[in-house]
Structure formats: structure tokens, C-alpha cells
N, CA, C and O of each residue as an XYZ file, in Angstrom:
836
protein
N      90.076    -19.537    174.561
C      89.136    -19.343    172.914
C      89.680    -18.234    172.484
O      89.938    -17.404    173.357
N      89.952    -17.949    171.311
C      89.989    -16.780    170.704
C      89.244    -15.983    170.373
O      88.837    -16.536    169.351
N      88.587    -14.861    170.439
C      87.585    -14.129    170.021
C      87.813    -13.633    168.449
O      88.848    -13.025    168.174
N      86.752    -13.927    167.358
C      87.120    -13.459    166.177
C      87.136    -11.710    166.318
O      86.495    -11.002    167.095
N      88.137    -11.321    165.241
C      87.865     -9.747    165.218
C      86.807     -9.281    164.371
O      86.273     -9.922    163.465
N      86.525     -8.014    164.772
C      85.571     -7.536    164.233
C      86.072     -6.384    163.351
O      87.087     -5.749    163.636
N      85.265     -6.121    162.189
C      85.619     -5.234    161.181
C      84.621     -4.048    160.926
O      84.010     -3.996    159.859
N      84.449     -3.071    161.926
C      83.546     -2.164    161.852
C      83.334     -1.669    160.603
O      82.160     -1.389    160.364
N      84.274     -1.444    159.574
C      83.837     -0.692    158.420
C      82.923     -1.567    157.484
O      82.024     -1.104    156.782
N      83.343     -3.168    157.586
C      82.277     -4.056    156.832
C      80.884     -3.610    157.161
O      80.075     -3.157    156.351
N      80.659     -3.831    158.732
C      79.343     -3.403    159.618
C      78.599     -2.255    158.751
O      77.522     -2.271    158.156
N      79.526     -1.315    158.899
C      78.679     -0.110    158.286
C      78.395     -0.337    156.862
O      77.255     -0.042    156.504
N      79.313     -0.866    155.857
C      78.932     -1.079    154.548
C      77.839     -2.078    154.419
O      77.059     -1.896    153.484
N      77.640     -3.139    155.223
C      76.321     -3.786    155.193
C      75.056     -3.042    155.554
O      73.979     -3.203    154.981
N      75.268     -2.270    156.490
C      74.222     -1.678    156.955
C      73.499     -0.574    155.909
O      72.319     -0.327    155.657
N      74.925      0.036    155.366
C      74.648      1.264    154.224
C      73.598      0.304    153.170
O      72.477      0.679    152.826
N      74.153     -0.828    152.814
C      73.984     -1.321    151.539
C      72.311     -1.808    151.985
O      71.387     -1.388    151.289
N      72.109     -2.452    152.840
C      70.723     -2.938    153.061
C      69.578     -1.650    153.210
O      68.366     -1.832    153.096
N      70.193     -0.368    153.476
C      69.406      0.928    153.540
C      69.206      1.130    151.933
O      68.050      1.087    151.513
N      70.151      1.322    151.120
C      70.187      1.494    149.925
C      69.202      0.541    149.149
O      68.432      1.124    148.386
N      69.112     -0.679    149.210
C      68.223     -1.802    148.569
C      66.845     -1.415    149.264
O      65.913     -1.472    148.462
N      66.577     -1.139    150.202
C      65.052     -0.822    151.067
C      64.877      0.531    150.617
O      63.682      0.823    150.651
N      65.603      1.470    150.210
C      64.989      2.775    150.250
C      64.018      3.016    149.125
O      64.340      2.488    148.060
N      62.866      3.722    149.138
C      62.075      3.754    147.913
C      61.919      5.146    147.771
O      60.803      5.499    147.390
N      63.014      6.301    148.044
C      63.019      7.396    147.399
C      63.456      7.494    146.149
O      64.523      7.033    145.742
N      62.558      8.162    145.435
C      63.188      8.382    144.010
C      62.616      7.461    143.135
O      62.888      7.507    141.935
N      61.878      6.656    143.584
C      61.200      5.731    142.528
C      60.248      6.177    141.441
O      60.309      5.971    140.229
N      59.227      6.931    142.259
C      57.937      8.078    141.762
C      58.875      8.639    140.353
O      58.575      8.390    139.186
N      59.952      9.370    140.765
C      60.568     10.284    139.731
C      61.333      9.292    138.741
O      61.622      9.667    137.605
N      61.640      8.061    139.187
C      62.331      7.296    137.994
C      61.104      6.789    137.363
O      61.376      6.432    136.217
N      59.741      6.594    137.675
C      58.828      5.906    137.205
C      58.099      7.335    136.047
O      57.644      7.303    134.903
N      58.262      8.256    136.873
C      57.687      9.700    135.896
C      58.470      9.731    134.840
O      57.925      9.869    133.745
N      59.938      9.609    134.917
C      60.938      9.996    133.901
C      60.674      8.812    132.540
O      60.982      9.054    131.373
N      60.134      7.713    132.954
C      60.124      6.662    131.937
C      58.930      6.848    131.172
O      59.034      6.673    129.958
N      57.541      7.248    131.758
C      56.441      7.524    131.198
C      56.305      8.538    130.528
O      55.479      8.575    129.616
N      57.281      9.834    130.913
C      56.776     11.203    130.587
C      56.891     11.075    128.732
O      55.939     11.314    127.988
N      58.009     10.730    128.354
C      57.993     10.609    126.700
C      56.354     10.269    126.338
O      55.602     10.986    125.678
N      56.051      9.025    126.938
C      54.878      8.385    126.388
C      53.846      9.569    126.652
O      52.996      9.758    125.782
N      53.850     10.277    127.637
C      52.481     11.413    127.565
C      52.807     12.347    126.946
O      51.850     12.830    126.341
N      54.140     13.090    126.725
C      53.818     13.787    125.915
C      53.696     13.663    124.211
O      53.369     14.658    123.564
N      53.920     12.660    123.695
C      53.688     11.849    122.676
C      52.076     11.832    122.424
O      51.538     12.250    121.398
N      51.362     11.234    123.626
C      49.906     11.156    123.435
C      49.527     12.529    123.337
O      49.098     12.722    122.199
N      49.494     13.659    124.088
C      49.102     14.708    124.489
C      49.376     15.717    122.914
O      48.457     16.344    122.388
N      50.634     15.691    122.430
C      50.422     16.398    121.328
C      49.994     16.005    120.063
O      49.575     16.728    119.159
N      50.204     14.198    120.084
C      49.480     13.531    119.034
C      47.925     13.918    119.036
O      47.498     14.103    117.896
N      47.125     14.056    119.904
C      45.671     14.296    120.373
C      45.494     15.492    119.633
O      44.517     15.638    118.898
N      46.486     16.474    119.793
C      46.403     18.041    119.585
C      46.656     18.048    117.815
O      46.075     18.917    117.165
N      47.586     16.991    117.077
C      47.785     17.128    115.768
C      46.528     16.635    115.076
O      45.963     17.190    114.133
N      46.132     15.381    115.753
C      44.851     14.732    115.173
C      43.720     15.837    115.099
O      43.200     15.986    113.993
N      43.269     16.644    116.161
C      42.279     17.191    116.277
C      42.416     18.647    115.264
O      41.516     19.239    114.668
N      43.902     18.959    115.330
C      43.990     20.100    114.142
C      43.649     19.519    112.788
O      42.779     20.064    112.109
N      44.351     18.335    112.314
C      43.975     17.685    111.178
C      42.672     17.616    110.856
O      42.304     18.138    109.804
N      41.861     17.041    111.599
C      40.105     16.786    111.501
C      39.491     18.137    111.016
O      38.693     18.356    110.104
N      40.065     18.925    111.844
C      39.558     20.550    111.866
C      40.035     21.097    110.456
O      39.163     21.600    109.748
N      40.953     21.062    110.120
C      41.154     21.432    108.912
C      40.836     20.949    107.312
O      40.821     21.523    106.223
N      40.587     19.556    107.796
C      39.856     18.900    106.472
C      38.685     18.990    106.608
O      38.067     18.506    105.659
N      37.841     19.570    107.697
C      36.535     19.981    107.609
C      36.051     21.187    107.053
O      35.076     21.478    106.360
N      37.360     22.046    107.734
C      37.203     23.756    106.565
C      37.174     23.431    105.144
O      36.383     23.962    104.365
N      38.430     22.160    104.655
C      38.309     22.092    103.314
C      37.124     21.893    102.691
O      36.705     22.466    101.686
N      36.584     21.011    103.370
C      34.855     20.955    102.898
C      34.067     21.850    102.903
O      33.250     21.955    101.988
N      34.110     22.632    103.830
C      33.190     23.614    104.009
C      33.468     24.533    102.901
O      32.587     24.956    102.152
N      35.064     24.916    102.788
C      35.504     25.994    101.584
C      35.039     25.467    100.168
O      34.665     26.328     99.371
N      35.019     23.925     99.704
C      34.848     23.460     98.761
C      33.155     23.794     98.278
O      32.821     24.323     97.218
N      32.338     23.375     99.257
C      31.179     23.293     99.098
C      30.940     24.988     98.807
O      30.443     25.375     97.749
N      31.307     25.794     99.740
C      31.093     27.289     99.373
C      31.302     27.685     97.981
O      30.432     28.317     97.381
N      32.801     27.232     97.238
C      32.789     27.641     96.126
C      31.771     27.080     95.287
O      31.211     27.766     94.432
N      31.501     25.878     95.479
C      30.547     25.393     94.395
C      29.131     25.878     94.334
O      28.445     25.786     93.316
N      28.682     26.445     95.568
C      27.337     26.778     95.903
C      27.510     28.512     95.310
O      26.607     28.984     94.619
N      28.686     29.309     95.649
C      28.543     30.863     95.152
C      28.788     30.645     93.598
O      28.314     31.580     92.951
N      29.317     29.796     92.921
C      29.368     29.563     91.415
C      28.119     29.056     90.643
O      27.770     29.204     89.472
N      27.619     28.470     91.600
C      26.091     27.792     90.997
C      25.150     29.083     90.903
O      24.363     29.142     89.958
N      25.198     30.101     91.826
C      24.333     31.202     92.026
C      24.847     32.163     90.695
O      24.029     33.050     90.452
N      25.848     32.158     89.938
C      25.998     32.978     88.975
C      25.522     32.685     87.495
O      25.682     31.568     87.003
N      24.814     33.933     86.665
C      24.951     33.710     85.127
C      26.005     33.555     84.628
O      26.072     32.578     83.882
N      26.893     34.146     84.741
C      28.228     34.012     83.936
C      29.541     34.294     85.071
O      29.296     34.859     86.137
N      30.813     33.883     84.754
C      31.875     33.988     85.576
C      32.954     34.686     84.857
O      33.134     34.334     83.691
N      33.585     35.468     85.265
C      34.959     36.346     84.579
C      36.265     35.797     85.357
O      36.142     35.341     86.494
N      37.219     35.841     84.865
C      38.861     35.605     85.598
C      38.283     36.154     86.738
O      37.654     35.388     87.467
N      38.391     37.584     87.100
C      38.519     38.392     88.062
C      37.323     37.934     88.845
O      37.583     37.878     90.047
N      36.224     37.626     88.575
C      35.275     37.121     89.850
C      35.778     35.777     90.320
O      35.966     35.625     91.527
N      36.006     34.819     89.505
C      36.645     33.404     90.166
C      37.559     33.858     91.062
O      37.403     33.486     92.224
N      38.712     34.754     90.744
C      39.582     35.271     91.775
C      39.372     35.450     93.124
O      39.830     34.929     94.141
N      38.183     36.730     92.772
C      37.511     37.313     94.079
C      36.723     35.915     94.885
O      36.848     35.749     96.098
N      35.882     34.934     93.973
C      35.574     33.979     94.626
C      36.353     33.206     95.658
O      35.981     32.971     96.807
N      37.553     32.820     95.057
C      38.749     32.144     95.608
C      38.856     32.912     96.986
O      38.528     32.408     98.060
N      39.239     33.893     96.865
C      39.833     34.585     98.091
C      38.665     34.307     99.239
O      38.920     33.862    100.358
N      37.313     34.657     98.750
C      36.438     34.550     99.825
C      36.321     33.065    100.596
O      36.125     32.728    101.763
N      36.540     32.368     99.360
C      35.953     30.493    100.183
C      37.265     30.418    101.202
O      37.183     29.931    102.330
N      38.554     31.001    100.610
C      39.871     30.119    101.397
C      39.417     31.139    102.861
O      39.631     30.598    103.945
N      39.070     31.956    102.872
C      39.092     32.762    104.290
C      38.385     31.633    105.350
O      38.272     31.886    106.549
N      38.013     30.595    104.861
C      37.230     29.404    105.820
C      38.447     28.545    106.556
O      38.283     27.851    107.559
N      39.625     28.725    105.894
C      40.722     27.942    106.155
C      41.608     28.678    107.072
O      42.479     28.046    107.670
N      41.469     30.035    107.259
C      42.326     30.934    108.175
C      42.193     30.496    109.405
O      41.094     30.005    109.660
N      43.128     30.528    110.414
C      44.368     31.085    110.065
C      45.458     30.580    109.551
O      46.530     31.177    109.452
N      45.158     29.130    109.101
C      46.071     27.928    108.970
C      46.883     28.745    107.805
O      46.338     29.763    107.378
N      48.026     28.399    107.317
C      49.034     28.863    106.166
C      48.232     28.210    104.718
O      47.964     27.051    104.402
N      48.019     29.417    104.087
C      47.100     29.146    102.857
C      48.408     28.848    101.571
O      48.035     28.962    100.403
N      49.442     28.589    101.755
C      50.360     28.401    100.981
C      50.218     26.888    100.241
O      50.446     25.820    100.810
N      49.793     27.048     98.858
C      49.505     26.040     98.175
C      48.233     25.437     97.914
O      47.947     24.577     97.081
N      47.510     26.024     98.760
C      46.067     25.971     98.530
C      45.534     26.168     96.753
O      45.776     27.233     96.183
N      44.886     25.146     96.098
C      44.621     25.481     94.988
C      42.892     25.103     94.696
O      42.362     24.133     95.237
N      42.184     25.990     93.809
C      40.762     25.467     93.410
C      40.616     25.521     92.172
O      41.176     26.350     91.454
N      39.785     24.570     91.759
C      39.457     24.177     90.246
C      37.509     24.197     90.582
O      36.792     23.796     91.498
N      37.299     24.858     89.340
C      35.803     25.070     88.919
C      35.669     24.672     87.557
O      36.500     25.122     86.768
N      34.751     23.889     87.122
C      34.682     23.204     86.085
C      33.049     23.294     85.493
O      32.277     23.048     86.419
N      32.595     23.476     84.675
C      31.147     23.618     84.142
C      31.191     22.162     83.218
O      31.920     21.986     82.241
N      30.409     21.363     83.676
C      30.015     19.845     82.762
C      28.841     20.046     82.338
O      27.954     20.712     82.872
N      28.812     19.272     81.035
C      27.373     19.491     80.067
C      28.017     17.953     79.536
O      29.028     17.312     79.821
N      26.769     17.731     78.550
C      26.726     16.397     77.890
C      27.232     16.748     76.278
O      27.070     17.753     75.586
N      27.882     15.507     76.031
C      27.984     15.614     74.416
C      26.779     14.987     73.737
O      25.732     14.717     74.327
N      27.073     14.724     72.125
C      25.894     14.134     71.654
C      25.479     12.807     71.977
O      24.355     12.329     71.825
N      26.697     12.160     72.528
C      26.554     10.756     72.894
C      26.133     10.523     74.734
O      26.241      9.481     75.381
N      25.655     11.852     75.203
C      25.299     11.827     76.448
C      26.526     11.603     77.731
O      26.406     11.467     78.948
N      27.610     11.634     76.911
C      28.800     11.631     77.926
C      29.177     12.793     78.561
O      28.885     13.740     77.830
N      29.727     13.181     79.658
C      29.889     14.127     80.321
C      31.184     14.717     80.114
O      32.218     14.154     80.474
N      31.153     15.961     79.480
C      32.470     16.853     78.933
C      32.856     17.813     79.714
O      32.196     18.116     80.709
N      33.948     18.413     79.388
C      34.032     19.744     80.152
C      33.547     20.947     79.078
O      33.875     20.960     77.891
N      32.712     21.938     79.726
C      32.089     22.979     78.928
C      33.104     24.067     79.290
O      33.629     24.545     78.284
N      33.519     24.582     80.425
C      34.703     25.095     80.537
C      35.348     24.883     82.183
O      34.769     24.313     83.108
N      36.605     25.475     82.211
C      37.121     25.095     83.516
C      37.969     26.811     83.717
O      38.171     27.756     82.955
N      38.272     26.522     85.153
C      38.991     27.749     85.684
C      39.542     27.283     86.892
O      38.982     26.470     87.627
N      40.977     27.957     87.160
C      41.761     27.790     88.285
C      41.621     28.731     89.292
O      40.647     29.482     89.231
N      42.406     28.834     90.207
C      41.838     29.911     91.161
C      42.365     31.202     90.791
O      42.112     32.132     91.556
N      43.247     31.495     89.464
C      43.346     32.788     89.340
C      42.329     33.121     88.169
O      42.371     34.291     87.789
N      41.450     32.313     87.555
C      40.564     32.543     86.611
C      41.191     32.234     85.134
O      40.709     32.625     84.071
N      42.343     31.465     85.295
C      42.680     30.954     83.659
C      42.061     29.564     83.710
O      41.712     28.951     84.718
N      41.979     29.135     82.287
C      41.734     27.847     82.007
C      42.757     26.741     82.803
O      43.980     26.768     82.938
N      41.897     25.906     83.202
C      42.888     24.632     84.327
C      43.532     23.702     83.019
O      42.974     23.232     82.028
N      44.705     23.667     83.399
C      45.309     22.864     82.077
C      44.909     21.355     82.047
O      45.175     20.688     81.047
N      44.320     20.845     83.043
C      43.908     19.379     83.243
C      42.463     19.242     82.903
O      41.924     18.139     82.988
N      41.824     20.274     82.534
C      40.279     20.204     82.098
C      40.151     21.200     81.393
O      39.746     22.293     81.788
N      40.668     20.763     79.667
C      40.157     21.650     78.501
C      38.841     21.569     78.039
O      38.332     20.477     78.292
N      38.127     22.347     77.455
C      36.732     22.502     77.041
C      36.658     21.070     75.719
O      37.328     20.933     74.695
N      35.970     20.519     76.088
C      35.648     19.591     75.204
C      36.277     17.816     75.668
O      36.113     16.782     75.022
N      36.889     17.977     76.783
C      37.683     16.796     77.064
C      36.462     15.905     77.968
O      35.468     16.469     78.428
N      36.696     14.627     78.104
C      35.863     14.018     78.774
C      35.882     14.157     80.356
O      36.930     14.055     80.992
N      35.010     14.327     80.774
C      35.099     14.567     82.423
C      35.178     12.943     83.118
O      34.199     12.208     82.992
N      35.945     12.648     83.572
C      35.864     11.631     84.149
C      35.573     11.182     85.749
O      35.349     10.027     86.111
N      35.632     12.407     86.648
C      35.897     12.381     88.021
C      33.965     12.614     87.958
O      33.281     13.358     87.255
N      33.593     11.631     89.003
C      32.134     11.324     89.260
C      31.388     11.426     88.274
O      30.325     12.045     88.315
N      31.901     10.747     87.091
C      31.106     10.857     85.942
C      29.957     10.513     86.070
O      29.065     11.192     85.560
N      29.645      9.238     86.868
C      28.400      8.385     87.107
C      27.229      9.191     87.620
O      26.044      8.860     87.647
N      27.822     10.364     88.040
C      26.734     10.977     89.031
C      26.012     11.923     87.771
O      24.828     12.258     87.801
N      26.631     12.156     87.052
C      26.413     13.700     86.117
C      25.457     12.818     84.936
O      24.701     13.599     84.358
N      25.327     11.488     84.485
C      24.532     10.616     83.579
C      23.204     10.942     83.897
O      22.818     10.821     85.059
N      22.320     11.413     82.844
C      21.118     11.310     82.719
C      20.133     10.271     83.352
O      19.990      9.346     82.553
N      19.540     10.119     84.274
C      18.805      9.521     85.094
C      19.497      8.576     86.054
O      19.025      7.548     86.540
N      20.905      9.191     86.277
C      21.514      8.465     87.535
C      20.752      8.804     88.830
O      19.786      9.566     88.784
N      21.174      8.244     89.996
C      20.728      8.242     91.349
C      21.323      9.601     91.810
O      20.802     10.216     92.741
N      22.345     10.036     91.197
C      23.168     11.412     91.695
C      22.336     12.576     91.014
O      21.108     12.530     90.936
N      22.971     13.444     90.610
C      22.997     14.645     89.959
C      22.296     14.296     88.759
O      22.877     13.329     88.267
N      21.237     14.666     88.009
C      20.722     14.354     86.544
C      21.151     15.316     85.981
O      21.050     16.436     86.480
N      21.904     15.025     84.450
C      22.681     16.220     83.535
C      21.694     15.939     82.436
O      21.661     14.794     81.986
N      20.870     16.875     81.944
C      20.391     16.701     80.785
C      20.853     17.300     79.584
O      21.568     18.289     79.745
N      20.635     16.965     78.497
C      21.287     17.805     77.331
C      21.428     19.201     77.106
O      22.225     19.741     76.338
N      20.457     19.819     77.953
C      20.718     21.321     77.711
C      21.180     22.067     78.925
O      21.239     23.294     79.005
N      21.546     21.092     79.990
C      21.846     21.847     81.323
C      23.539     21.777     81.564
O      24.422     21.699     80.710
N      23.616     21.817     82.560
C      24.995     21.825     83.161
C      25.292     21.423     84.762
O      24.384     21.331     85.588
N      26.431     21.243     85.009
C      26.785     21.189     86.413
C      27.902     21.360     86.841
O      28.782     20.581     86.474
N      28.210     22.423     87.741
C      29.287     23.040     88.471
C      30.003     22.037     89.772
O      29.533     21.787     90.882
N      31.227     21.622     89.187
C      32.051     20.864     89.764
C      33.324     21.607     90.453
O      34.329     21.986     89.852
N      33.104     21.713     91.631
C      34.535     22.550     92.430
C      35.333     21.363     93.014
O      34.874     20.256     93.299
N      36.550     21.768     93.137
C      37.730     20.795     93.690
C      38.683     21.908     94.582
O      39.292     22.769     93.947
N      38.783     21.863     95.978
C      40.007     22.620     96.453
C      40.770     21.712     96.937
O      40.222     20.740     97.457
N      42.122     21.779     96.902
C      43.639     21.188     97.235
C      43.999     21.785     98.166
O      44.071     23.011     98.072
N      44.317     21.188     99.279
C      45.114     21.838    100.301
C      46.156     20.976    101.068
O      45.745     20.119    101.850
N      47.618     21.183    100.859
C      48.606     20.718    101.661
C      48.852     20.927    103.015
O      49.788     21.663    103.327
N      48.195     20.424    103.832
C      48.195     20.448    105.454
C      49.252     20.379    106.023
O      49.757     19.257    105.996
N      50.004     21.430    106.731
C      51.534     21.226    107.363
C      51.425     20.976    108.843
O      50.872     21.864    109.491
N      51.880     19.865    109.514
C      51.302     19.639    110.841
C      51.735     20.525    111.877
O      52.900     20.868    111.679
N      51.282     20.977    112.809
C      51.556     22.056    113.691
C      53.030     21.733    114.476
O      53.812     22.654    114.712
N      53.286     20.526    114.802
C      54.581     20.295    115.781
C      55.282     19.216    115.073
O      56.513     19.234    115.107
N      54.636     18.213    114.392
C      55.380     17.125    113.729
C      56.349     17.828    112.666
O      57.536     17.526    112.541
N      55.705     18.776    111.939
C      56.810     19.092    110.763
C      58.280     19.714    111.123
O      59.320     19.920    110.498
N      57.819     19.902    112.450
C      59.651     20.171    112.944
C      60.363     19.240    112.999
O      61.543     19.563    113.134
N      60.161     18.116    112.950
C      61.136     16.826    112.987
C      60.711     15.773    111.739
O      61.544     14.925    111.421
N      59.432     15.823    111.038
C      59.448     15.135    110.095
C      59.015     16.209    108.971
O      58.184     17.057    109.294
N      59.452     16.207    107.895
C      59.139     17.163    106.641
C      58.284     16.377    105.649
O      58.686     15.894    104.591
N      56.789     16.308    106.249
C      55.763     15.810    105.764
C      54.219     16.774    105.926
O      53.825     17.420    106.897
N      53.573     16.564    104.572
C      52.418     17.461    104.661
C      51.181     16.184    104.508
O      51.529     15.010    104.386
N      49.971     16.522    104.530
C      48.834     15.824    104.605
C      48.028     16.499    103.652
O      47.501     17.584    103.897
N      47.882     15.733    102.279
C      47.150     16.527    101.011
C      45.845     16.496    101.107
O      45.488     15.519    100.449
N      44.812     17.089    101.620
C      43.355     17.107    101.862
C      42.982     17.381    100.161
O      43.701     18.062     99.429
N      41.956     16.832     99.806
C      41.087     17.330     98.557
C      40.082     16.989     98.861
O      39.842     15.970     99.508
N      39.078     18.005     98.332
C      37.534     17.638     98.599
C      36.899     17.994     97.074
O      37.404     18.806     96.299
N      35.787     17.274     96.840
C      34.982     17.814     95.716
C      33.489     18.103     96.282
O      33.008     17.595     97.295
N      32.868     19.014     95.425
C      31.567     19.573     95.606
C      30.997     19.419     94.269
O      31.775     19.426     93.316
N      29.574     19.262     94.045
C      29.007     19.568     92.757
C      27.783     20.073     92.953
O      27.101     19.513     93.811
N      27.145     21.351     92.152
C      26.152     22.102     92.168
C      25.186     22.270     91.038
O      25.804     22.345     89.977
N      23.765     22.363     90.871
C      23.402     22.354     89.779
C      23.056     23.862     89.642
O      22.454     24.374     90.586
N      23.402     24.698     88.464
C      23.033     26.367     88.592
C      21.614     26.412     88.879
O      20.742     25.615     88.534
N      21.510     27.604     89.651
C      20.373     28.199     90.360
C      19.269     29.139     89.140
O      18.040     29.209     89.096
N      20.446     29.832     88.162
C      19.205     30.797     87.976
C      19.714     30.776     86.421
O      19.349     31.680     85.670
N      20.490     29.817     85.993
C      20.076     29.653     84.201
C      21.055     28.163     84.033
O      22.062     27.798     84.640
N      20.321     27.573     83.019
C      20.941     26.397     82.681
C      22.439     25.886     82.393
O      22.900     24.786     82.699
N      22.912     26.651     81.913
C      24.649     26.850     81.738
C      24.961     27.959     82.051
O      24.345     28.929     81.609
N      25.978     28.076     82.878
C      26.332     29.159     83.610
C      27.852     29.624     82.459
O      28.820     28.881     82.294
N      27.689     30.898     81.858
C      28.659     30.954     80.913
C      30.092     31.511     81.628
O      30.089     32.151     82.679
N      31.281     31.166     80.896
C      32.409     31.746     81.286
C      32.982     32.842     80.499
O      33.562     32.525     79.461
N      32.907     34.215     80.858
C      33.690     35.186     79.649
C      34.839     36.106     80.265
O      35.241     36.042     81.426
N      35.257     36.906     79.346
C      36.343     37.792     79.742
C      36.096     38.886     80.868
O      34.930     38.953     81.257
N      36.836     39.587     81.341
C      36.468     40.683     82.268
C      35.512     41.897     82.007
O      34.906     42.589     82.825
N      35.554     41.975     80.395
C      34.582     42.995     79.603
C      33.551     42.381     79.382
O      32.736     42.990     78.690
N      33.197     41.096     79.814
C      31.904     40.456     79.373
C      31.450     39.826     78.142
O      30.304     39.510     77.821
N      32.537     39.700     77.513
C      32.530     39.678     75.859
C      33.688     38.066     76.076
O      34.279     37.663     77.078
N      33.624     37.519     74.713
C      34.327     36.002     74.643
C      33.761     34.945     75.299
O      34.482     34.096     75.824
N      32.641     34.885     75.338
C      31.941     33.885     76.353
C      31.955     32.641     75.446
O      32.240     32.602     74.249
N      31.483     31.340     76.495
C      31.657     30.146     76.044
C      29.954     30.048     75.471
O      29.090     30.870     75.775
N      29.766     28.971     74.680
C      28.662     28.826     73.938
C      27.590     27.921     75.021
O      26.459     27.608     74.649
């Protein structure tokens, strides 16, 4: 009876194949490589969310400060508004302040008890183009009506309305996606020292009525 020939090369191949399939070396590295993108995305995503929440909170603080400081005045001038703006936006530092806008509006009632613009100012002390004197004031109007559950606005009084708009740029995401988050916060205050705060020029003349 003839003996079958053996092929040592095939035997070695089978052994190595079995060792290859049974080897666990490198599995951990492969698994880590698969989950690493998810871990990185989660980590930086948490940082982005925390930074955005902090920025939104700072905008709220700056807006309340603007309304509060303006409400403590007897009159305001363009240079005083510009100085007030520089003071309140320091709350947002060290963030990029490019594009930050501030609006101040004094609201009174007309003869029909409707809230209208008494005067307005942008961050530079110029009249705001969206709030001309005598225009109806529709933002939060219900809170200014006499006898409402919010701020009571009487015929001889006024209310200071402050708004800050801040286009927030994310820390990391903006490197890949050209997108900003537009934060906008409002605040209202009743004048503390006088019924109606006047807006005058820098020489104290040409004040509003």
C-alpha cells in the first residue's frame, strides 16, 4: 500500500491561518480607532454647547445692565450711550465683539394709550432706524399697557427698553461650517429718577419733549 505524500508547505499555511484567525492582538486598537471619532465629536460638542450657553448668559447680563444703567439717568446724550455700550459689552469679553449691536428705546403712551417710541438710540448714540419717534412700539407691547400684569406704563411715564444682538461664532465648528448663532435678549426697566428720561445732544441741548 502506497503512503500518501505530505506537503509540508500546506501544513505550515494551515497552521499560520489558524493562528491568524485565533489571534486577538490588535482588536483593541481597531475598536479604539472605530470609536475615536465619536469620542472626539462628543468631547468637542460638549465644549461647544457649554461655550454657547455661557455666551447666551453673558448677553442676558449685558442687556439687563444696559437697561438698568439707562434707567438710572435723568437724560442721555450720544456720547453717554456710546460709553454705556462700551461698559456693558465688557461682560461679553474675551469673546469676539464684532457685530454686537445695542438698542435703547424710551417708550411712552400716546393719546389712545398705545405704546409709542419716545426716542431711540443705537450703540453709537444715533437714532435707531427701526424705532423712529412716534412709531408704534409692538415688541412686548402688552407689558407696557396701563393695568397689565407686567410693567405699568402711565400716560405721564415711560419705560426703557434695551436690546442686544450678538452673532456668536462657535469655537471649533466654525472651522468646518460657516455658521453663527444669533443671540438676542431684551430687558425693560422703569426710570428711577424721573418719569421720562430725555435724550439730548452732547451739549445738553435739543432734548426730547
